[in-house]
Amino acid sequence: MRRALVLGGGGVTGVAWELGILAGLAEQGVDLTGADTVIGTSAGSVVGTRITTGTLAHAYEDQLRPPDGELAAKLGPTTLIKLGVMLARPGEEAAKWRRLGAASAKAHPESPDARREVIRSRIGDPAWPDRDLRVTAVDTDRGAFVVFDRASGVSLLDAVAASCAVPLVWPPVPINGTTYVDGGIRSPANADLAEGCDVVIVLAPGTQALSREHSISRQLARTGATRTLLVAPDPEALKEMGSNVLDPAYRKAAALTGLRQGLTLASEVAEIWG
C-alpha cells in the first residue's frame, strides 16, 4: 500500500497550520510524516521540506517562536481579483501563465535575493532527502507546470523558493536561466500528482482553485486512490489564522489552532491512513 501526503499552499499561516495539524496527529499516535510520497505546493513545500529533512517536533516548535526573518506582505482581495481575472481569460493555460509571469516580473523587478533568504530562514539549505519529495512550481517562460524532485538538478532551497513565489506579491525566482512562480497558480494542492497511490491525505489551508479542472476534489478523483481525505481549516481555525495568510503576526496562532484541530481529527485520519 502506497500512501501520499499532499501539502497545499497557504502562506505563512498555512505553513504553521499544517505543522500544527501534523503535530496534533502525531501526539495522538498518527504519524503522516512517513508517507511514501510527499507533495508540497507553496507553503506545503516548506512543510514537506521540514518534515523530510528534519523533525516534525522542531519544525512545529519554530512556529511558536517570534517570526524573525519573515517579510510582511499582503495577499488581499485586490491581488486575488487580479490573479483571478488574468487566469480566467480565454485561451491556453500556458499563455495565461506566461502573461502572469510577465506581470509579476513587472510588478516586482527587484532581486529575489531577500525573499530567498526568507525561505532559507524557514528551511535552511538542506540537500534533497532520499525520499519521494516533490515540489511544484510554474515555469513562466514556457508556461509549464513543473515538479522538482531530487533528480531535477535544482537545489531544494531554490525549488522551495520558486514554489513560494506568489505572483504579483513576490518577484519570480530565476533558476538556471528559467523563471518560476508559485505552483499554487495551477492548483491549491496539486493532489493529482499522487496518482497511483492507494491512500491520499491532503492538508489544504486554502481550497479555492482558480479553475474547476484543478479543484482538489477533481484531482483526488483522478488519483485512483481507494481512500482519500481532504483536511482544511475549520471555522475556529479560519478565525485564528486571520484574513491575511502572509502576515507573520498570526503564525503562532495558526500553529496552535492547527494543533487543536489535529488532536480532534486524529481518529478520523487514522482510519484513512491505516
PDB file of C-alpha atoms in Angstrom, residues 47-176:
ATOM      1  CA  VAL A  47       6.352  21.894   5.353  1.00  0.00           C
ATOM      2  CA  GLY A  48       7.300  18.978   3.117  1.00  0.00           C
ATOM      3  CA  THR A  49      10.941  20.003   3.295  1.00  0.00           C
ATOM      4  CA  ARG A  50      10.910  20.432   7.064  1.00  0.00           C
ATOM      5  CA  ILE A  51       9.375  17.029   7.786  1.00  0.00           C
ATOM      6  CA  THR A  52      11.550  15.101   5.315  1.00  0.00           C
ATOM      7  CA  THR A  53      14.870  16.730   6.214  1.00  0.00           C
ATOM      8  CA  GLY A  54      14.373  17.260   9.949  1.00  0.00           C
ATOM      9  CA  THR A  55      11.988  16.515  12.793  1.00  0.00           C
ATOM     10  CA  LEU A  56       8.335  17.462  12.994  1.00  0.00           C
ATOM     11  CA  ALA A  57       8.697  18.492  16.635  1.00  0.00           C
ATOM     12  CA  HIS A  58      11.432  21.010  15.838  1.00  0.00           C
ATOM     13  CA  ALA A  59       9.532  22.371  12.836  1.00  0.00           C
ATOM     14  CA  TYR A  60       6.380  22.848  14.901  1.00  0.00           C
ATOM     15  CA  GLU A  61       8.229  24.497  17.776  1.00  0.00           C
ATOM     16  CA  ASP A  62       9.723  27.001  15.335  1.00  0.00           C
ATOM     17  CA  GLN A  63       6.210  28.229  14.544  1.00  0.00           C
ATOM     18  CA  LEU A  64       5.688  29.224  18.173  1.00  0.00           C
ATOM     19  CA  ARG A  65       8.728  31.499  18.248  1.00  0.00           C
ATOM     20  CA  PRO A  66       8.766  35.175  17.158  1.00  0.00           C
ATOM     21  CA  PRO A  67       8.693  35.253  13.325  1.00  0.00           C
ATOM     22  CA  ASP A  68      12.155  36.743  12.906  1.00  0.00           C
ATOM     23  CA  GLY A  69      13.404  36.716   9.333  1.00  0.00           C
ATOM     24  CA  GLU A  70       9.956  36.919   7.755  1.00  0.00           C
ATOM     25  CA  LEU A  71       8.891  39.730   5.413  1.00  0.00           C
ATOM     26  CA  ALA A  72       5.378  41.027   5.915  1.00  0.00           C
ATOM     27  CA  ALA A  73       3.191  41.225   2.815  1.00  0.00           C
ATOM     28  CA  LYS A  74      -0.476  41.235   1.951  1.00  0.00           C
ATOM     29  CA  LEU A  75      -2.431  38.857  -0.233  1.00  0.00           C
ATOM     30  CA  GLY A  76      -5.695  40.737  -0.209  1.00  0.00           C
ATOM     31  CA  PRO A  77      -8.837  40.896  -2.349  1.00  0.00           C
ATOM     32  CA  THR A  78      -7.305  43.261  -4.918  1.00  0.00           C
ATOM     33  CA  THR A  79      -4.409  40.933  -5.703  1.00  0.00           C
ATOM     34  CA  LEU A  80      -6.647  37.867  -5.694  1.00  0.00           C
ATOM     35  CA  ILE A  81      -9.045  39.543  -8.124  1.00  0.00           C
ATOM     36  CA  LYS A  82      -6.162  40.459 -10.433  1.00  0.00           C
ATOM     37  CA  LEU A  83      -4.922  36.869 -10.357  1.00  0.00           C
ATOM     38  CA  GLY A  84      -8.398  35.523 -10.959  1.00  0.00           C
ATOM     39  CA  VAL A  85      -9.048  37.849 -13.902  1.00  0.00           C
ATOM     40  CA  MET A  86      -5.731  37.010 -15.569  1.00  0.00           C
ATOM     41  CA  LEU A  87      -6.247  33.281 -15.202  1.00  0.00           C
ATOM     42  CA  ALA A  88      -9.935  33.356 -16.168  1.00  0.00           C
ATOM     43  CA  ARG A  89      -9.320  34.904 -19.578  1.00  0.00           C
ATOM     44  CA  PRO A  90      -9.996  32.665 -22.575  1.00  0.00           C
ATOM     45  CA  GLY A  91      -7.019  30.891 -24.046  1.00  0.00           C
ATOM     46  CA  GLU A  92      -4.427  28.250 -23.409  1.00  0.00           C
ATOM     47  CA  GLU A  93      -3.310  27.748 -19.831  1.00  0.00           C
ATOM     48  CA  ALA A  94       0.332  28.080 -20.889  1.00  0.00           C
ATOM     49  CA  ALA A  95      -0.300  31.532 -22.378  1.00  0.00           C
ATOM     50  CA  LYS A  96      -2.038  32.680 -19.196  1.00  0.00           C
ATOM     51  CA  TRP A  97       0.886  31.545 -17.074  1.00  0.00           C
ATOM     52  CA  ARG A  98       3.363  33.336 -19.338  1.00  0.00           C
ATOM     53  CA  ARG A  99       1.355  36.559 -19.075  1.00  0.00           C
ATOM     54  CA  LEU A 100       1.117  36.198 -15.319  1.00  0.00           C
ATOM     55  CA  GLY A 101       4.864  35.708 -15.080  1.00  0.00           C
ATOM     56  CA  ALA A 102       5.492  38.836 -17.129  1.00  0.00           C
ATOM     57  CA  ALA A 103       3.066  40.850 -14.997  1.00  0.00           C
ATOM     58  CA  SER A 104       4.680  39.576 -11.816  1.00  0.00           C
ATOM     59  CA  ALA A 105       8.175  40.458 -13.049  1.00  0.00           C
ATOM     60  CA  LYS A 106       6.961  43.946 -13.975  1.00  0.00           C
ATOM     61  CA  ALA A 107       5.289  44.438 -10.588  1.00  0.00           C
ATOM     62  CA  HIS A 108       8.382  43.207  -8.740  1.00  0.00           C
ATOM     63  CA  PRO A 109      11.547  43.970 -10.733  1.00  0.00           C
ATOM     64  CA  GLU A 110      13.665  43.780  -7.577  1.00  0.00           C
ATOM     65  CA  SER A 111      16.093  40.947  -6.939  1.00  0.00           C
ATOM     66  CA  PRO A 112      14.557  37.842  -5.353  1.00  0.00           C
ATOM     67  CA  ASP A 113      17.578  37.506  -3.053  1.00  0.00           C
ATOM     68  CA  ALA A 114      15.862  38.959   0.029  1.00  0.00           C
ATOM     69  CA  ARG A 115      12.925  36.643  -0.431  1.00  0.00           C
ATOM     70  CA  ARG A 116      15.268  33.697  -0.941  1.00  0.00           C
ATOM     71  CA  GLU A 117      16.823  34.476   2.444  1.00  0.00           C
ATOM     72  CA  VAL A 118      13.361  34.304   3.994  1.00  0.00           C
ATOM     73  CA  ILE A 119      12.972  30.796   2.595  1.00  0.00           C
ATOM     74  CA  ARG A 120      16.429  29.921   3.900  1.00  0.00           C
ATOM     75  CA  SER A 121      15.354  31.100   7.374  1.00  0.00           C
ATOM     76  CA  ARG A 122      12.427  28.675   7.181  1.00  0.00           C
ATOM     77  CA  ILE A 123      14.153  25.560   5.874  1.00  0.00           C
ATOM     78  CA  GLY A 124      17.917  26.146   5.980  1.00  0.00           C
ATOM     79  CA  ASP A 125      19.770  24.898   2.909  1.00  0.00           C
ATOM     80  CA  PRO A 126      19.333  21.132   3.095  1.00  0.00           C
ATOM     81  CA  ALA A 127      20.148  18.544   0.467  1.00  0.00           C
ATOM     82  CA  TRP A 128      17.246  16.723  -1.091  1.00  0.00           C
ATOM     83  CA  PRO A 129      16.199  13.846   1.179  1.00  0.00           C
ATOM     84  CA  ASP A 130      16.480  10.280  -0.052  1.00  0.00           C
ATOM     85  CA  ARG A 131      12.709  10.168  -0.285  1.00  0.00           C
ATOM     86  CA  ASP A 132       9.968  10.889  -2.793  1.00  0.00           C
ATOM     87  CA  LEU A 133       9.579  14.597  -2.067  1.00  0.00           C
ATOM     88  CA  ARG A 134       8.025  16.630  -4.882  1.00  0.00           C
ATOM     89  CA  VAL A 135       7.903  20.432  -5.020  1.00  0.00           C
ATOM     90  CA  THR A 136       5.655  22.218  -7.514  1.00  0.00           C
ATOM     91  CA  ALA A 137       6.201  25.449  -9.441  1.00  0.00           C
ATOM     92  CA  VAL A 138       5.268  27.049 -12.755  1.00  0.00           C
ATOM     93  CA  ASP A 139       7.830  27.876 -15.442  1.00  0.00           C
ATOM     94  CA  THR A 140       6.580  31.245 -16.710  1.00  0.00           C
ATOM     95  CA  ASP A 141       8.939  31.305 -19.697  1.00  0.00           C
ATOM     96  CA  ARG A 142       7.304  28.243 -21.244  1.00  0.00           C
ATOM     97  CA  GLY A 143       4.020  28.451 -19.371  1.00  0.00           C
ATOM     98  CA  ALA A 144       4.537  24.947 -17.999  1.00  0.00           C
ATOM     99  CA  PHE A 145       3.784  23.212 -14.720  1.00  0.00           C
ATOM    100  CA  VAL A 146       6.969  21.828 -13.154  1.00  0.00           C
ATOM    101  CA  VAL A 147       7.583  19.257 -10.448  1.00  0.00           C
ATOM    102  CA  PHE A 148      11.013  19.391  -8.830  1.00  0.00           C
ATOM    103  CA  ASP A 149      12.489  16.359  -7.109  1.00  0.00           C
ATOM    104  CA  ARG A 150      15.908  15.092  -6.102  1.00  0.00           C
ATOM    105  CA  ALA A 151      16.669  14.164  -9.731  1.00  0.00           C
ATOM    106  CA  SER A 152      15.894  17.626 -11.149  1.00  0.00           C
ATOM    107  CA  GLY A 153      19.380  19.095 -10.764  1.00  0.00           C
ATOM    108  CA  VAL A 154      17.983  22.023  -8.773  1.00  0.00           C
ATOM    109  CA  SER A 155      18.803  22.759  -5.141  1.00  0.00           C
ATOM    110  CA  LEU A 156      15.998  22.152  -2.677  1.00  0.00           C
ATOM    111  CA  LEU A 157      16.291  25.748  -1.464  1.00  0.00           C
ATOM    112  CA  ASP A 158      15.776  27.067  -5.000  1.00  0.00           C
ATOM    113  CA  ALA A 159      12.876  24.689  -5.612  1.00  0.00           C
ATOM    114  CA  VAL A 160      11.062  25.823  -2.471  1.00  0.00           C
ATOM    115  CA  ALA A 161      11.785  29.493  -3.211  1.00  0.00           C
ATOM    116  CA  ALA A 162      10.224  29.027  -6.653  1.00  0.00           C
ATOM    117  CA  SER A 163       7.211  27.210  -5.230  1.00  0.00           C
ATOM    118  CA  CYS A 164       6.626  30.046  -2.748  1.00  0.00           C
ATOM    119  CA  ALA A 165       6.974  32.919  -5.248  1.00  0.00           C
ATOM    120  CA  VAL A 166       3.376  34.151  -5.124  1.00  0.00           C
ATOM    121  CA  PRO A 167       2.835  36.095  -8.367  1.00  0.00           C
ATOM    122  CA  LEU A 168       2.141  39.832  -8.034  1.00  0.00           C
ATOM    123  CA  VAL A 169       3.313  39.614  -4.402  1.00  0.00           C
ATOM    124  CA  TRP A 170       6.919  38.378  -4.621  1.00  0.00           C
ATOM    125  CA  PRO A 171       9.412  38.513  -7.500  1.00  0.00           C
ATOM    126  CA  PRO A 172       9.653  35.444  -9.747  1.00  0.00           C
ATOM    127  CA  VAL A 173      12.588  33.144  -8.996  1.00  0.00           C
ATOM    128  CA  PRO A 174      15.236  32.507 -11.679  1.00  0.00           C
ATOM    129  CA  ILE A 175      16.855  29.056 -11.720  1.00  0.00           C
ATOM    130  CA  ASN A 176      19.395  28.111 -14.373  1.00  0.00           C
TER     131      ASN A 176
END
